[in-house]
mmCIF file of C-alpha atoms and ligand atoms in Angstrom:
data_model
loop_
_atom_site.group_PDB
_atom_site.id
_atom_site.type_symbol
_atom_site.label_atom_id
_atom_site.label_comp_id
_atom_site.label_asym_id
_atom_site.label_seq_id
_atom_site.Cartn_x
_atom_site.Cartn_y
_atom_site.Cartn_z
ATOM 1 C CA UNK J 1 -31.634 75.865 133.998
ATOM 2 C CA UNK J 2 -28.340 76.414 132.265
ATOM 3 C CA UNK J 3 -28.509 79.815 130.604
ATOM 4 C CA UNK J 4 -25.536 79.416 128.306
ATOM 5 C CA UNK J 5 -24.479 76.148 126.748
ATOM 6 C CA UNK J 6 -20.973 77.199 125.847
ATOM 7 C CA UNK J 7 -18.226 79.426 127.106
ATOM 8 C CA UNK J 8 -18.134 81.172 123.741
ATOM 9 C CA UNK J 9 -21.816 82.110 124.018
ATOM 10 C CA UNK J 10 -21.223 83.577 127.429
ATOM 11 C CA UNK J 11 -18.237 85.601 126.312
ATOM 12 C CA UNK J 12 -20.028 86.950 123.235
ATOM 13 C CA UNK J 13 -23.020 88.081 125.271
ATOM 14 C CA UNK J 14 -20.934 89.730 127.933
ATOM 15 C CA UNK J 15 -18.973 91.889 125.525
ATOM 16 C CA UNK J 16 -21.735 93.745 123.680
ATOM 17 C CA UNK J 17 -25.362 92.952 122.968
ATOM 18 C CA UNK J 18 -25.744 90.890 119.770
ATOM 19 C CA UNK J 19 -27.759 92.200 116.842
ATOM 20 C CA UNK J 20 -31.459 91.845 117.507
ATOM 21 C CA UNK J 21 -32.014 90.314 114.068
ATOM 22 C CA UNK J 22 -29.582 88.302 111.908
ATOM 23 C CA UNK J 23 -30.373 87.263 108.326
ATOM 24 C CA UNK J 24 -28.460 84.440 106.632
ATOM 25 C CA UNK J 25 -28.151 83.261 103.018
ATOM 26 C CA UNK J 26 -27.375 79.577 103.604
ATOM 27 C CA UNK J 27 -25.055 79.072 100.633
ATOM 28 C CA UNK J 28 -22.466 76.436 99.784
ATOM 29 C CA UNK J 29 -24.360 73.198 100.440
ATOM 30 C CA UNK J 30 -23.729 71.909 96.899
ATOM 31 C CA UNK J 31 -19.978 72.571 97.021
ATOM 32 C CA UNK J 32 -19.704 71.065 100.479
ATOM 33 C CA UNK J 33 -21.268 67.836 99.176
ATOM 34 C CA UNK J 34 -19.246 67.821 95.942
ATOM 35 C CA UNK J 35 -15.967 68.101 97.837
ATOM 36 C CA UNK J 36 -16.919 64.949 99.691
ATOM 37 C CA UNK J 37 -18.069 63.096 96.586
ATOM 38 C CA UNK J 38 -21.649 63.170 97.876
ATOM 39 C CA UNK J 39 -24.878 64.109 96.072
ATOM 40 C CA UNK J 40 -25.975 67.745 96.439
ATOM 41 C CA UNK J 41 -28.901 66.672 98.589
ATOM 42 C CA UNK J 42 -26.442 65.460 101.254
ATOM 43 C CA UNK J 43 -25.210 69.052 101.404
ATOM 44 C CA UNK J 44 -28.738 70.299 102.047
ATOM 45 C CA UNK J 45 -29.217 67.717 104.819
ATOM 46 C CA UNK J 46 -25.994 68.879 106.433
ATOM 47 C CA UNK J 47 -27.192 72.470 105.933
ATOM 48 C CA UNK J 48 -30.412 71.695 107.788
ATOM 49 C CA UNK J 49 -28.375 70.349 110.730
ATOM 50 C CA UNK J 50 -26.302 73.513 110.679
ATOM 51 C CA UNK J 51 -29.487 75.565 110.839
ATOM 52 C CA UNK J 52 -30.523 73.715 113.979
ATOM 53 C CA UNK J 53 -27.123 74.370 115.569
ATOM 54 C CA UNK J 54 -27.046 78.038 114.582
ATOM 55 C CA UNK J 55 -30.649 78.685 115.718
ATOM 56 C CA UNK J 56 -29.901 77.251 119.159
ATOM 57 C CA UNK J 57 -26.724 79.270 119.421
ATOM 58 C CA UNK J 58 -28.500 82.498 118.396
ATOM 59 C CA UNK J 59 -31.171 81.802 121.026
ATOM 60 C CA UNK J 60 -28.468 81.265 123.656
ATOM 61 C CA UNK J 61 -26.725 84.553 122.983
ATOM 62 C CA UNK J 62 -29.964 86.563 122.929
ATOM 63 C CA UNK J 63 -30.624 87.130 119.224
ATOM 64 C CA UNK J 64 -34.375 87.684 118.863
ATOM 65 C CA UNK J 65 -34.885 87.022 115.154
ATOM 66 C CA UNK J 66 -33.044 84.818 112.690
ATOM 67 C CA UNK J 67 -34.169 84.895 109.057
ATOM 68 C CA UNK J 68 -32.834 82.290 106.634
ATOM 69 C CA UNK J 69 -33.138 81.822 102.882
ATOM 70 C CA UNK J 70 -34.274 78.215 102.492
ATOM 71 C CA UNK J 71 -35.915 78.222 99.052
ATOM 72 C CA UNK J 72 -36.131 81.132 96.632
ATOM 73 C CA UNK J 73 -38.693 81.817 93.904
ATOM 74 C CA UNK J 74 -35.780 81.060 91.514
ATOM 75 C CA UNK J 75 -34.925 77.689 93.103
ATOM 76 C CA UNK J 76 -37.794 76.010 91.187
ATOM 77 C CA UNK J 77 -35.370 76.058 88.215
ATOM 78 C CA UNK J 78 -33.198 73.416 89.919
ATOM 79 C CA UNK J 79 -33.511 69.743 88.874
ATOM 80 C CA UNK J 80 -36.786 68.195 90.013
ATOM 81 C CA UNK J 81 -34.966 65.613 92.171
ATOM 82 C CA UNK J 82 -33.208 68.387 94.073
ATOM 83 C CA UNK J 83 -36.422 70.378 94.559
ATOM 84 C CA UNK J 84 -38.217 67.230 95.765
ATOM 85 C CA UNK J 85 -35.362 66.430 98.133
ATOM 86 C CA UNK J 86 -35.430 69.964 99.570
ATOM 87 C CA UNK J 87 -39.199 69.752 100.126
ATOM 88 C CA UNK J 88 -38.833 66.343 101.813
ATOM 89 C CA UNK J 89 -36.083 67.744 103.996
ATOM 90 C CA UNK J 90 -38.252 70.671 104.957
ATOM 91 C CA UNK J 91 -41.099 68.345 105.853
ATOM 92 C CA UNK J 92 -38.771 66.318 108.078
ATOM 93 C CA UNK J 93 -37.380 69.487 109.645
ATOM 94 C CA UNK J 94 -40.847 70.805 110.443
ATOM 95 C CA UNK J 95 -41.972 67.499 111.897
ATOM 96 C CA UNK J 96 -39.008 67.546 114.267
ATOM 97 C CA UNK J 97 -39.533 71.226 115.009
ATOM 98 C CA UNK J 98 -43.147 70.540 115.984
ATOM 99 C CA UNK J 99 -41.960 67.870 118.421
ATOM 100 C CA UNK J 100 -39.155 69.937 119.901
ATOM 101 C CA UNK J 101 -40.192 73.587 119.516
ATOM 102 C CA UNK J 102 -41.392 74.065 123.060
ATOM 103 C CA UNK J 103 -38.273 72.547 124.607
ATOM 104 C CA UNK J 104 -35.837 74.141 122.142
ATOM 105 C CA UNK J 105 -37.462 77.605 122.283
ATOM 106 C CA UNK J 106 -37.043 78.236 118.568
ATOM 107 C CA UNK J 107 -40.319 79.730 117.294
ATOM 108 C CA UNK J 108 -40.768 79.188 113.563
ATOM 109 C CA UNK J 109 -42.378 81.601 111.094
ATOM 110 C CA UNK J 110 -42.415 81.692 107.299
ATOM 111 C CA UNK J 111 -41.857 84.401 104.688
ATOM 112 C CA UNK J 112 -42.947 83.661 101.109
ATOM 113 C CA UNK J 113 -45.860 82.236 99.179
ATOM 114 C CA UNK J 114 -46.383 78.819 100.723
ATOM 115 C CA UNK J 115 -49.759 78.293 99.011
ATOM 116 C CA UNK J 116 -48.065 76.649 96.012
ATOM 117 C CA UNK J 117 -46.403 73.967 98.162
ATOM 118 C CA UNK J 118 -47.859 70.471 98.502
ATOM 119 C CA UNK J 119 -51.016 70.217 100.646
ATOM 120 C CA UNK J 120 -49.066 68.021 103.099
ATOM 121 C CA UNK J 121 -46.337 70.593 103.521
ATOM 122 C CA UNK J 122 -48.890 73.394 103.858
ATOM 123 C CA UNK J 123 -50.632 71.440 106.606
ATOM 124 C CA UNK J 124 -47.316 70.972 108.368
ATOM 125 C CA UNK J 125 -46.591 74.709 108.084
ATOM 126 C CA UNK J 126 -50.036 75.553 109.515
ATOM 127 C CA UNK J 127 -49.382 73.172 112.427
ATOM 128 C CA UNK J 128 -45.970 74.759 113.030
ATOM 129 C CA UNK J 129 -47.446 78.275 112.955
ATOM 130 C CA UNK J 130 -50.128 77.356 115.456
ATOM 131 C CA UNK J 131 -47.657 75.849 117.878
ATOM 132 C CA UNK J 132 -45.285 78.800 117.485
ATOM 133 C CA UNK J 133 -47.825 81.160 119.059
ATOM 134 C CA UNK J 134 -47.032 79.656 122.471
ATOM 135 C CA UNK J 135 -43.241 79.831 122.193
ATOM 136 C CA UNK J 136 -40.791 82.499 123.324
ATOM 137 C CA UNK J 137 -37.043 82.372 122.583
ATOM 138 C CA UNK J 138 -35.651 83.157 119.134
ATOM 139 C CA UNK J 139 -37.959 83.566 116.127
ATOM 140 C CA UNK J 140 -36.696 81.629 113.116
ATOM 141 C CA UNK J 141 -38.152 83.082 109.912
ATOM 142 C CA UNK J 142 -37.768 80.529 107.134
ATOM 143 C CA UNK J 143 -37.960 82.126 103.675
ATOM 144 C CA UNK J 144 -39.738 79.595 101.509
ATOM 145 C CA UNK J 145 -40.671 80.259 97.898
ATOM 146 C CA UNK J 146 -39.437 83.724 98.762
ATOM 147 C CA UNK J 147 -38.222 86.438 96.400
ATOM 148 C CA UNK J 148 -37.512 90.006 97.484
ATOM 149 C CA UNK J 149 -38.922 91.630 94.368
ATOM 150 C CA UNK J 150 -41.940 89.355 94.498
ATOM 151 C CA UNK J 151 -42.505 90.439 98.100
ATOM 152 C CA UNK J 152 -42.415 94.125 97.119
ATOM 153 C CA UNK J 153 -44.716 93.662 94.116
ATOM 154 C CA UNK J 154 -47.228 91.749 96.232
ATOM 155 C CA UNK J 155 -47.183 94.509 98.855
ATOM 156 C CA UNK J 156 -47.719 97.136 96.132
ATOM 157 C CA UNK J 157 -50.653 95.122 94.786
ATOM 158 C CA UNK J 158 -52.204 94.874 98.229
ATOM 159 C CA UNK J 159 -51.827 98.590 98.666
ATOM 160 C CA UNK J 160 -53.438 99.257 95.269
ATOM 161 C CA UNK J 161 -56.361 96.997 96.183
ATOM 162 C CA UNK J 162 -56.842 98.881 99.424
ATOM 163 C CA UNK J 163 -56.654 102.231 97.677
ATOM 164 C CA UNK J 164 -59.182 101.080 95.045
ATOM 165 C CA UNK J 165 -61.513 100.094 97.878
ATOM 166 C CA UNK J 166 -61.142 103.608 99.301
ATOM 167 C CA UNK J 167 -59.129 102.379 102.306
ATOM 168 C CA UNK J 168 -55.955 104.151 101.268
ATOM 169 C CA UNK J 169 -54.708 106.804 103.649
ATOM 170 C CA UNK J 170 -51.144 107.984 103.322
ATOM 171 C CA UNK J 171 -48.621 105.465 102.008
ATOM 172 C CA UNK J 172 -45.558 105.693 104.232
ATOM 173 C CA UNK J 173 -42.532 103.421 104.664
ATOM 174 C CA UNK J 174 -44.078 102.054 107.864
ATOM 175 C CA UNK J 175 -47.412 101.329 106.170
ATOM 176 C CA UNK J 176 -45.613 99.617 103.275
ATOM 177 C CA UNK J 177 -43.422 97.564 105.645
ATOM 178 C CA UNK J 178 -46.567 96.194 107.244
ATOM 179 C CA UNK J 179 -47.643 94.782 103.883
ATOM 180 C CA UNK J 180 -44.495 92.674 103.517
ATOM 181 C CA UNK J 181 -44.042 89.079 104.682
ATOM 182 C CA UNK J 182 -41.801 90.508 107.396
ATOM 183 C CA UNK J 183 -44.551 92.711 108.919
ATOM 184 C CA UNK J 184 -43.849 93.323 112.591
ATOM 185 C CA UNK J 185 -40.260 92.037 112.453
ATOM 186 C CA UNK J 186 -37.511 94.677 112.873
ATOM 187 C CA UNK J 187 -35.023 94.970 110.000
ATOM 188 C CA UNK J 188 -31.897 92.805 110.309
ATOM 189 C CA UNK J 189 -28.873 94.708 111.623
ATOM 190 C CA UNK J 190 -26.589 91.997 110.236
ATOM 191 C CA UNK J 191 -26.769 89.897 107.071
ATOM 192 C CA UNK J 192 -24.340 86.997 106.708
ATOM 193 C CA UNK J 193 -23.609 85.173 103.460
ATOM 194 C CA UNK J 194 -21.409 82.097 103.808
ATOM 195 C CA UNK J 195 -20.011 80.338 100.726
ATOM 196 C CA UNK J 196 -17.830 83.081 99.255
ATOM 197 C CA UNK J 197 -20.301 84.797 96.881
ATOM 198 C CA UNK J 198 -20.769 88.523 97.375
ATOM 199 C CA UNK J 199 -24.324 89.279 96.335
ATOM 200 C CA UNK J 200 -27.787 89.379 97.880
ATOM 201 C CA UNK J 201 -29.638 87.161 95.382
ATOM 202 C CA UNK J 202 -33.069 88.760 95.826
ATOM 203 C CA UNK J 203 -33.004 88.269 99.619
ATOM 204 C CA UNK J 204 -34.770 90.907 101.768
ATOM 205 C CA UNK J 205 -33.993 93.935 99.522
ATOM 206 C CA UNK J 206 -36.397 96.220 101.424
ATOM 207 C CA UNK J 207 -35.329 95.109 104.891
ATOM 208 C CA UNK J 208 -31.537 95.151 104.403
ATOM 209 C CA UNK J 209 -31.057 98.710 103.140
ATOM 210 C CA UNK J 210 -29.068 99.569 106.292
ATOM 211 C CA UNK J 211 -27.903 96.088 107.301
ATOM 212 C CA UNK J 212 -24.218 95.385 107.755
ATOM 213 C CA UNK J 213 -23.255 92.781 105.155
ATOM 214 C CA UNK J 214 -20.710 90.147 106.129
ATOM 215 C CA UNK J 215 -19.509 87.738 103.438
ATOM 216 C CA UNK J 216 -17.575 84.668 104.552
ATOM 217 C CA UNK J 217 -15.807 81.888 102.676
ATOM 218 C CA UNK J 218 -16.881 79.088 105.024
ATOM 219 C CA UNK J 219 -19.536 76.903 103.381
ATOM 220 C CA UNK J 220 -22.881 76.824 105.186
ATOM 221 C CA UNK J 221 -22.688 73.178 106.369
ATOM 222 C CA UNK J 222 -19.359 74.045 108.061
ATOM 223 C CA UNK J 223 -20.895 77.025 109.850
ATOM 224 C CA UNK J 224 -21.296 77.083 113.607
ATOM 225 C CA UNK J 225 -21.026 79.281 116.717
ATOM 226 C CA UNK J 226 -17.437 80.258 115.839
ATOM 227 C CA UNK J 227 -18.457 81.761 112.486
ATOM 228 C CA UNK J 228 -21.503 83.478 114.004
ATOM 229 C CA UNK J 229 -19.224 85.013 116.641
ATOM 230 C CA UNK J 230 -16.820 86.187 113.926
ATOM 231 C CA UNK J 231 -19.637 87.805 111.968
ATOM 232 C CA UNK J 232 -21.003 89.501 115.091
ATOM 233 C CA UNK J 233 -17.519 90.730 116.009
ATOM 234 C CA UNK J 234 -17.174 92.188 112.494
ATOM 235 C CA UNK J 235 -20.597 93.835 112.893
ATOM 236 C CA UNK J 236 -19.467 95.448 116.150
ATOM 237 C CA UNK J 237 -16.347 96.789 114.432
ATOM 238 C CA UNK J 238 -18.441 98.614 111.837
ATOM 239 C CA UNK J 239 -19.602 102.149 112.407
ATOM 240 C CA UNK J 240 -23.302 102.425 111.593
ATOM 241 C CA UNK J 241 -24.284 105.934 110.521
ATOM 242 C CA UNK J 242 -27.653 105.468 108.746
ATOM 243 C CA UNK J 243 -26.882 108.294 106.320
ATOM 244 C CA UNK J 244 -25.767 110.678 109.100
ATOM 245 C CA UNK J 245 -22.229 111.874 109.770
HETATM 246 C C1 LIG O 1 -27.795 76.960 98.558
HETATM 247 O O1 LIG O 1 -26.773 76.004 98.424
HETATM 248 C C2 LIG O 1 -28.808 76.470 99.473
HETATM 249 C C3 LIG O 1 -30.104 76.190 99.146
HETATM 250 C C4 LIG O 1 -30.651 76.401 97.804
HETATM 251 C C5 LIG O 1 -31.051 75.639 100.120
HETATM 252 C C6 LIG O 1 -30.807 75.923 101.564
HETATM 253 C C7 LIG O 1 -31.498 74.893 102.372
HETATM 254 C C8 LIG O 1 -31.039 74.327 103.504
HETATM 255 C C9 LIG O 1 -29.827 74.737 104.204
HETATM 256 C C10 LIG O 1 -31.707 73.190 104.179
HETATM 257 C C11 LIG O 1 -33.151 73.204 104.220
HETATM 258 C C12 LIG O 1 -33.723 74.209 105.106
HETATM 259 C C13 LIG O 1 -34.631 73.922 106.033
HETATM 260 C C14 LIG O 1 -35.331 74.995 106.760
HETATM 261 C C15 LIG O 1 -34.940 72.526 106.367
HETATM 262 P P1 LIG O 1 -26.243 75.577 96.986
HETATM 263 O O2 LIG O 1 -26.734 74.186 96.718
HETATM 264 O O3 LIG O 1 -26.620 76.600 95.967
HETATM 265 O O4 LIG O 1 -24.699 75.561 97.211
HETATM 266 P P2 LIG O 1 -23.567 75.761 96.096
HETATM 267 O O5 LIG O 1 -23.515 77.229 95.802
HETATM 268 O O6 LIG O 1 -22.335 75.267 96.780
HETATM 269 O O7 LIG O 1 -23.962 74.918 94.923
#
């Protein structure tokens, strides 16, 4: 078996270990399409291809978790045609993932309230989750109908319900973390936002308190191993102090 598919992957791994967990705000699909005179949905399709490429690359260089913002709780405000196209794209992506997950070694998981999605999509997600249990490799957490504040409020509600039922105990950061969608997943050391904007847009506010933030101008559909390497190199240049000296 070929361990590394590219020379770049090999070089990156040899230098320093990569972050264990990378989070990405996949931004810039609309602008990428507009610049080519294409409909916005073409940008999302290209973005989905990029996700495939980036997931494989992250697996090859030894990243254990990749978390991507695919659809936020605010994205429902987009035109219905765009929302429908994104859902159809997701369905197609999952279908292919189900077929290839074992071979590709990209284990899919989901953060967000998926119960409001179509029954077909929910069934596909359930199928994907079941299959994922058997897979090693990189874990791809797809944030779907995800909002960071929503995640925190839901966790607080769950805690309150427990406390009301007399199952409280002490509320610590660890206990609270286990009530989030990301329970059991270590916090991302590196968060990358392509597309030039410099904000977090309600993405993983609890989990990214100590993440290194790397903002890049490249639009998401143009992203690839080179940009991931650049972001990781920037991460390695930063001095992480976690509030210490
Ligand atoms: C932001 O681009 C991107 C999104 C709202 C959706 C991201 C989705 C994908 C990359 C593909 C689907 C994912 C899966 C898992 C199949 P934008 O349209 O806001 O870009 P703009 O800022 O240039 O307008």
